[in-house]
CSV table of C-alpha atoms in Angstrom, one decimal:
chain,number,residue,atom,x,y,z
S,227,UNK,CA,14.3,17.3,13.1
S,228,UNK,CA,11.6,16.6,15.7
S,229,UNK,CA,10.3,20.1,15.6
S,230,UNK,CA,9.9,20.1,11.8
S,231,UNK,CA,8.2,16.7,12.0
S,232,UNK,CA,5.8,18.0,14.7
S,233,UNK,CA,4.9,21.1,12.6
S,234,UNK,CA,4.2,18.9,9.5
S,235,UNK,CA,2.2,16.5,11.7
S,236,UNK,CA,0.1,19.3,12.9
S,237,UNK,CA,-0.7,20.2,9.4
S,238,UNK,CA,-1.6,16.8,7.9
S,239,UNK,CA,-1.8,14.4,10.9
S,240,UNK,CA,0.6,11.9,9.4
S,241,UNK,CA,2.0,10.6,12.7
S,242,UNK,CA,0.4,9.1,15.8
S,243,UNK,CA,3.8,9.1,17.6
S,244,UNK,CA,7.1,10.8,16.9
S,245,UNK,CA,10.0,9.1,18.7
S,246,UNK,CA,12.3,11.4,20.6
S,247,UNK,CA,15.0,10.2,20.5
S,248,UNK,CA,14.5,8.0,17.4
S,249,UNK,CA,15.3,4.3,17.6
S,250,UNK,CA,18.7,3.9,16.0
S,251,UNK,CA,19.9,1.1,13.9
S,252,UNK,CA,23.5,0.1,13.2
S,253,UNK,CA,26.0,-0.3,10.4
S,254,UNK,CA,24.7,-1.8,7.2
S,255,UNK,CA,23.2,-1.1,3.8
S,256,UNK,CA,20.6,1.2,5.2
S,257,UNK,CA,22.8,2.9,7.8
S,258,UNK,CA,21.2,6.2,8.8
S,259,UNK,CA,18.1,5.9,6.6
S,260,UNK,CA,15.2,7.5,8.5
S,261,UNK,CA,12.0,5.3,8.4
S,262,UNK,CA,8.5,5.8,9.7
S,263,UNK,CA,6.4,2.8,10.6
S,264,UNK,CA,2.6,2.4,10.3
S,265,UNK,CA,1.0,2.1,13.7
S,266,UNK,CA,-0.2,-1.4,13.2
S,267,UNK,CA,3.3,-2.8,13.0
S,268,UNK,CA,5.3,-3.5,16.2
S,269,UNK,CA,8.3,-1.5,17.2
S,270,UNK,CA,10.0,-2.8,20.4
S,271,UNK,CA,9.2,-0.6,23.4
S,272,UNK,CA,6.6,1.5,21.6
S,273,UNK,CA,2.9,1.1,21.8
S,274,UNK,CA,1.2,-0.3,18.7
S,275,UNK,CA,-1.8,2.0,18.8
S,276,UNK,CA,-3.8,0.7,15.8
S,277,UNK,CA,-5.3,4.1,15.5
S,278,UNK,CA,-6.7,3.9,19.0
S,279,UNK,CA,-5.7,5.8,22.2
S,280,UNK,CA,-2.3,4.6,23.3
S,281,UNK,CA,-3.3,3.7,26.8
S,282,UNK,CA,-5.4,0.8,25.5
S,283,UNK,CA,-2.3,-1.1,24.6
S,284,UNK,CA,1.0,-2.2,26.2
S,285,UNK,CA,4.4,-1.4,24.5
S,286,UNK,CA,5.4,-4.1,21.9
S,287,UNK,CA,7.9,-6.6,23.4
S,288,UNK,CA,9.8,-7.0,20.1
S,289,UNK,CA,10.1,-5.5,16.7
S,290,UNK,CA,8.0,-6.9,13.9
S,291,UNK,CA,10.0,-9.0,11.5
S,292,UNK,CA,10.2,-6.3,8.9
S,293,UNK,CA,11.2,-3.6,11.4
S,294,UNK,CA,13.9,-5.9,12.8
S,295,UNK,CA,15.3,-6.4,9.3
S,296,UNK,CA,15.5,-2.7,8.7
S,297,UNK,CA,17.1,-1.9,12.0
S,298,UNK,CA,19.6,-4.7,11.5
S,299,UNK,CA,20.5,-3.1,8.2
S,300,UNK,CA,21.1,0.3,9.9
S,301,UNK,CA,17.8,2.1,9.5
S,302,UNK,CA,16.6,4.6,12.1
S,303,UNK,CA,12.9,4.4,13.2
S,304,UNK,CA,11.7,7.9,13.8
S,305,UNK,CA,7.9,7.5,14.4
S,306,UNK,CA,4.6,5.7,14.0
S,307,UNK,CA,2.2,6.8,11.3
S,308,UNK,CA,-1.5,7.5,11.4
S,309,UNK,CA,-4.1,5.1,10.1
S,310,UNK,CA,-7.9,4.6,10.4
S,311,UNK,CA,-8.8,2.5,13.4
S,312,UNK,CA,-7.5,-1.0,12.9
S,313,UNK,CA,-6.6,-0.2,9.3
S,314,UNK,CA,-10.3,-0.5,8.4
S,315,UNK,CA,-10.8,2.1,5.7
S,316,UNK,CA,-9.5,3.2,2.4
S,317,UNK,CA,-9.3,6.8,3.8
S,318,UNK,CA,-7.2,7.8,6.8
S,319,UNK,CA,-9.8,9.4,9.0
S,320,UNK,CA,-9.2,9.2,12.7
S,321,UNK,CA,-11.1,10.8,15.6
S,322,UNK,CA,-8.1,10.4,18.0
S,323,UNK,CA,-5.3,11.7,15.8
S,324,UNK,CA,-7.0,13.7,13.1
S,325,UNK,CA,-7.6,13.0,9.4
S,326,UNK,CA,-4.4,12.6,7.4
S,327,UNK,CA,-4.5,15.0,4.5
S,328,UNK,CA,-2.8,15.0,1.1
S,329,UNK,CA,0.4,17.2,1.0
S,330,UNK,CA,-0.5,18.1,-2.6
S,331,UNK,CA,-3.8,19.6,-1.5
S,332,UNK,CA,-4.8,19.7,2.2
S,333,UNK,CA,-8.5,19.6,1.3
S,334,UNK,CA,-8.0,16.1,-0.1
S,335,UNK,CA,-7.4,12.6,1.2
S,336,UNK,CA,-4.0,10.9,1.2
S,337,UNK,CA,-5.9,7.6,0.9
S,338,UNK,CA,-5.7,4.7,3.3
S,339,UNK,CA,-5.3,2.7,5.3
S,340,UNK,CA,-1.6,3.6,5.1
S,341,UNK,CA,-2.3,7.2,4.4
S,342,UNK,CA,-0.1,8.4,7.3
S,343,UNK,CA,2.9,6.7,5.8
S,344,UNK,CA,2.2,8.0,2.3
S,345,UNK,CA,1.8,11.6,3.5
S,346,UNK,CA,4.9,11.4,5.7
S,347,UNK,CA,7.0,10.5,2.6
S,348,UNK,CA,5.2,12.8,0.1
S,349,UNK,CA,5.6,15.7,2.5
S,350,UNK,CA,9.4,15.1,2.9
S,351,UNK,CA,9.2,14.2,6.6
S,352,UNK,CA,11.0,10.9,5.9
S,353,UNK,CA,12.4,9.3,2.8
S,354,UNK,CA,10.9,5.9,3.5
S,355,UNK,CA,7.9,4.5,5.4
S,356,UNK,CA,6.5,1.1,6.0
S,357,UNK,CA,2.8,0.5,5.5
S,358,UNK,CA,0.5,-2.5,5.1
S,359,UNK,CA,-1.4,-3.4,2.0
S,360,UNK,CA,-4.4,-5.7,2.0
S,361,UNK,CA,-6.4,-4.5,-1.0
S,362,UNK,CA,-4.2,-1.6,-2.2
S,363,UNK,CA,-3.5,0.2,1.0
S,364,UNK,CA,0.1,1.0,-0.1
S,365,UNK,CA,-0.1,1.4,-3.8
S,366,UNK,CA,-3.3,3.4,-3.8
S,367,UNK,CA,-2.2,6.1,-1.3
S,368,UNK,CA,1.3,6.2,-2.9
S,369,UNK,CA,-0.5,7.1,-6.2
S,370,UNK,CA,-2.7,9.7,-4.6
S,371,UNK,CA,0.2,11.5,-2.9
S,372,UNK,CA,2.8,11.2,-5.6
S,373,UNK,CA,5.4,8.9,-4.0
S,374,UNK,CA,6.6,5.4,-4.9
S,375,UNK,CA,4.7,2.4,-3.3
S,376,UNK,CA,5.6,-1.3,-3.4
S,377,UNK,CA,3.3,-4.2,-2.5
S,378,UNK,CA,5.3,-7.5,-2.5
S,379,UNK,CA,4.2,-10.9,-3.7
S,380,UNK,CA,2.0,-12.2,-0.9
S,381,UNK,CA,4.1,-14.0,1.7
S,382,UNK,CA,7.4,-12.7,0.5
S,383,UNK,CA,7.9,-10.2,3.3
S,384,UNK,CA,7.3,-11.6,6.8
S,385,UNK,CA,4.2,-10.2,8.5
S,386,UNK,CA,5.1,-11.4,12.0
S,387,UNK,CA,4.4,-8.6,14.4
S,388,UNK,CA,1.7,-7.0,12.2
S,389,UNK,CA,-1.9,-6.8,13.4
S,390,UNK,CA,-3.8,-9.2,11.0
S,391,UNK,CA,-6.7,-8.1,8.9
S,392,UNK,CA,-7.1,-10.6,6.1
S,393,UNK,CA,-4.2,-13.0,6.3
S,394,UNK,CA,-4.5,-14.4,2.8
S,395,UNK,CA,-4.4,-10.8,1.4
S,396,UNK,CA,-2.2,-8.9,4.0
S,397,UNK,CA,1.3,-7.7,3.1
S,398,UNK,CA,3.9,-5.3,4.5
S,399,UNK,CA,4.7,-2.6,1.9
S,400,UNK,CA,7.1,0.2,1.3
S,401,UNK,CA,6.7,3.9,0.5
S,402,UNK,CA,9.7,5.8,-0.8
S,403,UNK,CA,10.4,9.3,-2.2
S,404,UNK,CA,12.7,7.9,-4.9
S,405,UNK,CA,13.3,4.5,-6.6
S,406,UNK,CA,16.9,4.2,-5.3
S,407,UNK,CA,15.7,4.0,-1.7
S,408,UNK,CA,12.8,1.8,-2.7
S,409,UNK,CA,15.1,-0.8,-4.2
S,410,UNK,CA,17.5,-0.6,-1.3
S,411,UNK,CA,14.8,-1.3,1.3
S,412,UNK,CA,13.0,-3.9,-0.8
S,413,UNK,CA,16.3,-5.8,-1.1
S,414,UNK,CA,16.7,-5.9,2.7
S,415,UNK,CA,13.1,-6.9,3.3
S,416,UNK,CA,12.7,-9.5,0.6
S,417,UNK,CA,16.3,-10.8,0.9
S,418,UNK,CA,16.4,-10.7,-2.9
S,419,UNK,CA,19.2,-8.7,-4.5
S,420,UNK,CA,18.2,-6.0,-7.0
S,421,UNK,CA,17.7,-7.2,-10.5
S,422,UNK,CA,19.7,-5.7,-13.4
S,423,UNK,CA,17.9,-3.0,-15.4
S,424,UNK,CA,15.9,-4.4,-18.4
S,425,UNK,CA,17.3,-3.5,-21.8
S,426,UNK,CA,13.7,-3.0,-23.0
S,427,UNK,CA,10.2,-3.4,-21.5
S,428,UNK,CA,7.1,-5.1,-22.9
S,429,UNK,CA,4.2,-3.5,-21.1
S,430,UNK,CA,0.7,-5.1,-21.2
S,431,UNK,CA,-1.5,-2.0,-21.2
S,432,UNK,CA,-4.7,-3.2,-19.5
S,433,UNK,CA,-8.1,-2.5,-21.2
S,434,UNK,CA,-11.6,-2.7,-19.7
S,435,UNK,CA,-12.3,-2.3,-16.8
S,436,UNK,CA,-9.0,-0.5,-16.1
S,437,UNK,CA,-9.9,2.2,-18.7
S,438,UNK,CA,-13.0,3.2,-16.7
S,439,UNK,CA,-11.1,6.1,-15.2
S,440,UNK,CA,-10.9,9.9,-15.3
S,441,UNK,CA,-9.6,10.8,-18.9
S,442,UNK,CA,-6.9,13.0,-17.4
S,443,UNK,CA,-5.6,10.1,-15.3
S,444,UNK,CA,-5.6,7.9,-18.4
S,445,UNK,CA,-3.7,10.5,-20.3
S,446,UNK,CA,-1.0,10.9,-17.6
S,447,UNK,CA,-0.5,7.1,-17.5
S,448,UNK,CA,-0.3,6.7,-21.3
S,449,UNK,CA,2.1,9.7,-21.6
S,450,UNK,CA,4.4,8.2,-18.9
S,451,UNK,CA,4.7,5.0,-20.9
S,452,UNK,CA,5.2,6.8,-24.2
S,453,UNK,CA,7.8,9.2,-22.8
S,454,UNK,CA,9.8,6.8,-20.6
S,455,UNK,CA,13.3,8.3,-20.6
S,456,UNK,CA,15.5,5.4,-19.6
S,457,UNK,CA,14.5,2.3,-21.6
S,458,UNK,CA,12.6,1.4,-24.8
S,459,UNK,CA,9.0,0.6,-24.0
S,460,UNK,CA,6.6,-1.4,-26.2
S,461,UNK,CA,3.0,-1.4,-25.2
S,462,UNK,CA,0.7,-4.3,-26.0
S,463,UNK,CA,-3.1,-4.2,-25.4
S,464,UNK,CA,-4.1,-6.8,-22.8
S,465,UNK,CA,-7.6,-7.7,-21.6
S,466,UNK,CA,-8.3,-9.8,-18.5
S,467,UNK,CA,-11.8,-11.2,-18.9
S,468,UNK,CA,-12.3,-12.0,-15.2
S,469,UNK,CA,-11.1,-8.6,-14.0
S,470,UNK,CA,-14.6,-7.1,-13.6
S,471,UNK,CA,-15.6,-9.6,-10.9
S,472,UNK,CA,-12.2,-10.0,-9.2
S,473,UNK,CA,-12.7,-7.1,-6.8
S,474,UNK,CA,-16.0,-8.5,-5.5
S,475,UNK,CA,-14.4,-11.9,-4.9
S,476,UNK,CA,-11.5,-10.2,-3.1
S,477,UNK,CA,-14.0,-8.3,-0.9
S,478,UNK,CA,-15.8,-11.5,0.0
S,479,UNK,CA,-12.5,-13.1,1.3
S,480,UNK,CA,-11.5,-9.9,3.1
S,481,UNK,CA,-14.8,-9.5,4.9
S,482,UNK,CA,-14.8,-13.1,6.0
S,483,UNK,CA,-11.2,-13.0,7.3
S,484,UNK,CA,-11.4,-9.6,8.9
S,485,UNK,CA,-14.5,-10.6,10.8
S,486,UNK,CA,-12.6,-13.4,12.4
S,487,UNK,CA,-9.5,-11.3,13.0
S,488,UNK,CA,-11.5,-8.6,14.7
S,489,UNK,CA,-13.3,-11.2,16.9
S,490,UNK,CA,-9.9,-12.1,18.3
S,491,UNK,CA,-8.6,-8.5,18.6
S,492,UNK,CA,-11.4,-6.2,19.6
S,493,UNK,CA,-12.7,-5.6,23.1
S,494,UNK,CA,-16.4,-6.6,23.2
S,495,UNK,CA,-17.0,-3.9,25.8
S,496,UNK,CA,-15.8,-1.1,23.5
S,497,UNK,CA,-17.3,0.7,20.6
S,498,UNK,CA,-15.0,1.4,17.7
S,499,UNK,CA,-15.1,3.6,14.5
S,500,UNK,CA,-18.0,2.8,12.2
S,501,UNK,CA,-15.7,1.2,9.7
S,502,UNK,CA,-14.5,-1.2,12.3
S,503,UNK,CA,-18.0,-2.0,13.6
S,504,UNK,CA,-19.2,-2.7,10.1
S,505,UNK,CA,-16.4,-5.2,9.5
S,506,UNK,CA,-16.9,-6.7,13.0
S,507,UNK,CA,-20.4,-7.7,12.0
S,508,UNK,CA,-19.6,-8.8,8.4
S,509,UNK,CA,-18.5,-12.1,7.0
S,510,UNK,CA,-20.1,-14.7,4.6
S,511,UNK,CA,-18.2,-18.0,4.7
S,512,UNK,CA,-20.0,-19.4,1.6
S,513,UNK,CA,-19.2,-16.3,-0.5
S,514,UNK,CA,-15.6,-16.5,0.7
S,515,UNK,CA,-15.3,-20.2,-0.2
S,516,UNK,CA,-16.6,-19.4,-3.7
S,517,UNK,CA,-14.1,-16.5,-4.0
S,518,UNK,CA,-11.2,-18.8,-3.0
S,519,UNK,CA,-12.1,-21.1,-6.0
S,520,UNK,CA,-12.2,-18.0,-8.2
S,521,UNK,CA,-8.8,-16.9,-7.0
S,522,UNK,CA,-7.0,-19.9,-8.4
S,523,UNK,CA,-8.5,-19.3,-11.8
S,524,UNK,CA,-7.8,-15.6,-11.6
S,525,UNK,CA,-4.1,-16.3,-10.7
S,526,UNK,CA,-3.8,-18.5,-13.8
S,527,UNK,CA,-5.4,-15.9,-16.0
S,528,UNK,CA,-2.9,-13.3,-14.9
S,529,UNK,CA,0.0,-15.7,-15.3
S,530,UNK,CA,-1.1,-16.4,-18.9
S,531,UNK,CA,-1.1,-12.7,-19.7
S,532,UNK,CA,2.3,-12.2,-18.1
S,533,UNK,CA,3.7,-15.0,-20.4
S,534,UNK,CA,3.4,-12.4,-23.2
S,535,UNK,CA,4.7,-9.3,-21.5
S,536,UNK,CA,7.1,-8.3,-18.8
S,537,UNK,CA,4.6,-6.3,-16.7
S,538,UNK,CA,1.0,-5.3,-16.7
S,539,UNK,CA,0.1,-1.6,-16.5
S,540,UNK,CA,-2.9,0.5,-15.6
S,541,UNK,CA,-3.8,3.6,-13.6
S,542,UNK,CA,-3.3,2.8,-9.9
S,543,UNK,CA,-6.5,4.7,-9.1
S,544,UNK,CA,-9.3,5.7,-11.4
S,545,UNK,CA,-9.4,9.2,-10.0
S,546,UNK,CA,-7.0,11.7,-8.4
S,547,UNK,CA,-7.3,12.2,-4.6
S,548,UNK,CA,-10.9,13.2,-3.8
S,549,UNK,CA,-11.8,15.9,-1.3
S,550,UNK,CA,-13.0,15.3,2.2
S,551,UNK,CA,-15.5,13.8,2.9
S,552,UNK,CA,-14.8,11.0,0.5
S,553,UNK,CA,-18.1,9.8,-1.0
S,554,UNK,CA,-16.9,6.6,-2.7
S,555,UNK,CA,-14.0,4.9,-0.8
S,556,UNK,CA,-14.4,1.6,-2.8
S,557,UNK,CA,-13.5,3.4,-6.0
S,558,UNK,CA,-10.1,4.1,-4.7
S,559,UNK,CA,-9.1,0.4,-4.6
S,560,UNK,CA,-11.1,-0.7,-7.7
S,561,UNK,CA,-7.9,-1.2,-9.8
S,562,UNK,CA,-5.7,-2.6,-7.0
S,563,UNK,CA,-8.1,-5.1,-5.4
S,564,UNK,CA,-8.0,-7.7,-8.3
S,565,UNK,CA,-4.2,-8.0,-8.1
S,566,UNK,CA,-4.1,-8.1,-4.3
S,567,UNK,CA,-6.6,-11.0,-4.5
S,568,UNK,CA,-4.1,-12.8,-6.7
S,569,UNK,CA,-1.1,-12.1,-4.5
S,570,UNK,CA,0.8,-10.3,-7.3
S,571,UNK,CA,3.6,-7.9,-6.7
S,572,UNK,CA,2.7,-4.3,-7.6
S,573,UNK,CA,4.4,-0.9,-7.7
S,574,UNK,CA,2.9,2.5,-7.9
S,575,UNK,CA,5.1,4.8,-9.9
S,576,UNK,CA,4.6,8.6,-9.8
S,577,UNK,CA,3.7,9.7,-13.4
S,578,UNK,CA,2.9,13.3,-13.3
S,579,UNK,CA,-0.3,15.1,-12.5
S,580,UNK,CA,-3.9,15.6,-13.6
S,581,UNK,CA,-5.2,19.0,-12.7
S,582,UNK,CA,-2.1,19.6,-10.5
S,583,UNK,CA,-2.9,16.4,-8.4
S,584,UNK,CA,-0.6,13.4,-8.5
S,585,UNK,CA,-1.3,10.4,-10.7
S,586,UNK,CA,0.2,6.9,-10.2
S,587,UNK,CA,1.0,4.3,-12.8
S,588,UNK,CA,0.4,0.7,-11.5
S,589,UNK,CA,2.8,-1.9,-12.7
S,590,UNK,CA,2.1,-5.6,-11.9
S,591,UNK,CA,4.6,-8.4,-12.2
S,592,UNK,CA,4.9,-12.1,-11.9
S,593,UNK,CA,4.4,-13.7,-8.5
S,594,UNK,CA,7.8,-14.1,-6.9
S,595,UNK,CA,9.5,-11.9,-9.5
S,596,UNK,CA,9.5,-8.8,-7.4
S,597,UNK,CA,13.1,-7.8,-8.1
S,598,UNK,CA,12.5,-7.8,-11.9
S,599,UNK,CA,9.3,-5.7,-11.4
S,600,UNK,CA,11.1,-3.2,-9.2
S,601,UNK,CA,13.9,-2.9,-11.7
S,602,UNK,CA,11.4,-2.3,-14.5
S,603,UNK,CA,9.7,0.4,-12.4
S,604,UNK,CA,12.8,2.1,-11.4
S,605,UNK,CA,14.3,2.3,-14.9
S,606,UNK,CA,11.0,3.3,-16.4
S,607,UNK,CA,10.9,6.2,-13.9
S,608,UNK,CA,8.6,8.5,-15.9
S,609,UNK,CA,8.4,11.0,-13.1
S,610,UNK,CA,12.2,11.4,-12.8
S,611,UNK,CA,12.3,9.6,-9.4
S,612,UNK,CA,10.9,12.3,-7.1
S,613,UNK,CA,7.8,12.3,-5.0
S,614,UNK,CA,7.2,16.1,-5.3
């Protein structure tokens, strides 16, 4: 196993560390399940590299809360996955470990900042990987690489042992090659049992600005909803009037919070990647305060829309995975940022291809109703439940 992982790593730079031997779990509902962990999440006895040289850090003294839950349930931790330095970019470029590339096309990005975890799952290295999602860093790379990605309701999965970026946006998320493993791991991490499959699904198909996307991406998303094999689906047009400004408000909060997080984490004597240095110098407390007032109104607007439907749906990204170098990183999280700001649970569901590149359907649920959202996603399953 280690040899095949190393060969794949050499091709797409998905890992920063491959553990040999792996850290085994025990008996439990996830017994024997191989899991990779993003390298900003602590694994006991292993350096949390944060995309930097490993000799800059000491080994973690204990597992992060999410890792501890997986290992207690029997999972086996096989390695740490690549990320941009300090998870500071929507594209996984890294001068120390190489740029993580998309298994569907090695000239293209796997997204970020959890691109290493997405690529590891999409390439078949592991069936499950942990990532972190602040503004779409799980659901976006899952969509670009063609695997399943789950961002929980903010605060539902314990983030203890995860390097903070923007605490009111940060979550631990899950990548999986199929919905069965996604539901199993989510149940362990959230402590919520799986919900029964829905008999039917009312989907709020989001309009402007979520239709401002590549036509081939929109076609794949609409076809997935129309051709859903497992359950009857009724689509209802939904418009969220505040959606156009939500991403900018989310960005204001992110920059203010990450500025303070980096002030506590970074060595003032060192120079970091340009994406880190830019965030180190950013932060506008007045804009962030205004954005926090907006967030409460935005959450209410989403909740009202979800009173009429079971889930909201849109493309997870407006485009397929772009080639390196990526000219517009912000575009990759344009559809995810608004729901991350609101703290909503979201799932990226693989829904076919556009021009032979993966497309992801974004499903958004009610806050705290993650089990119902996951059940809807799994039983919609327009891609047949496989990442590749």
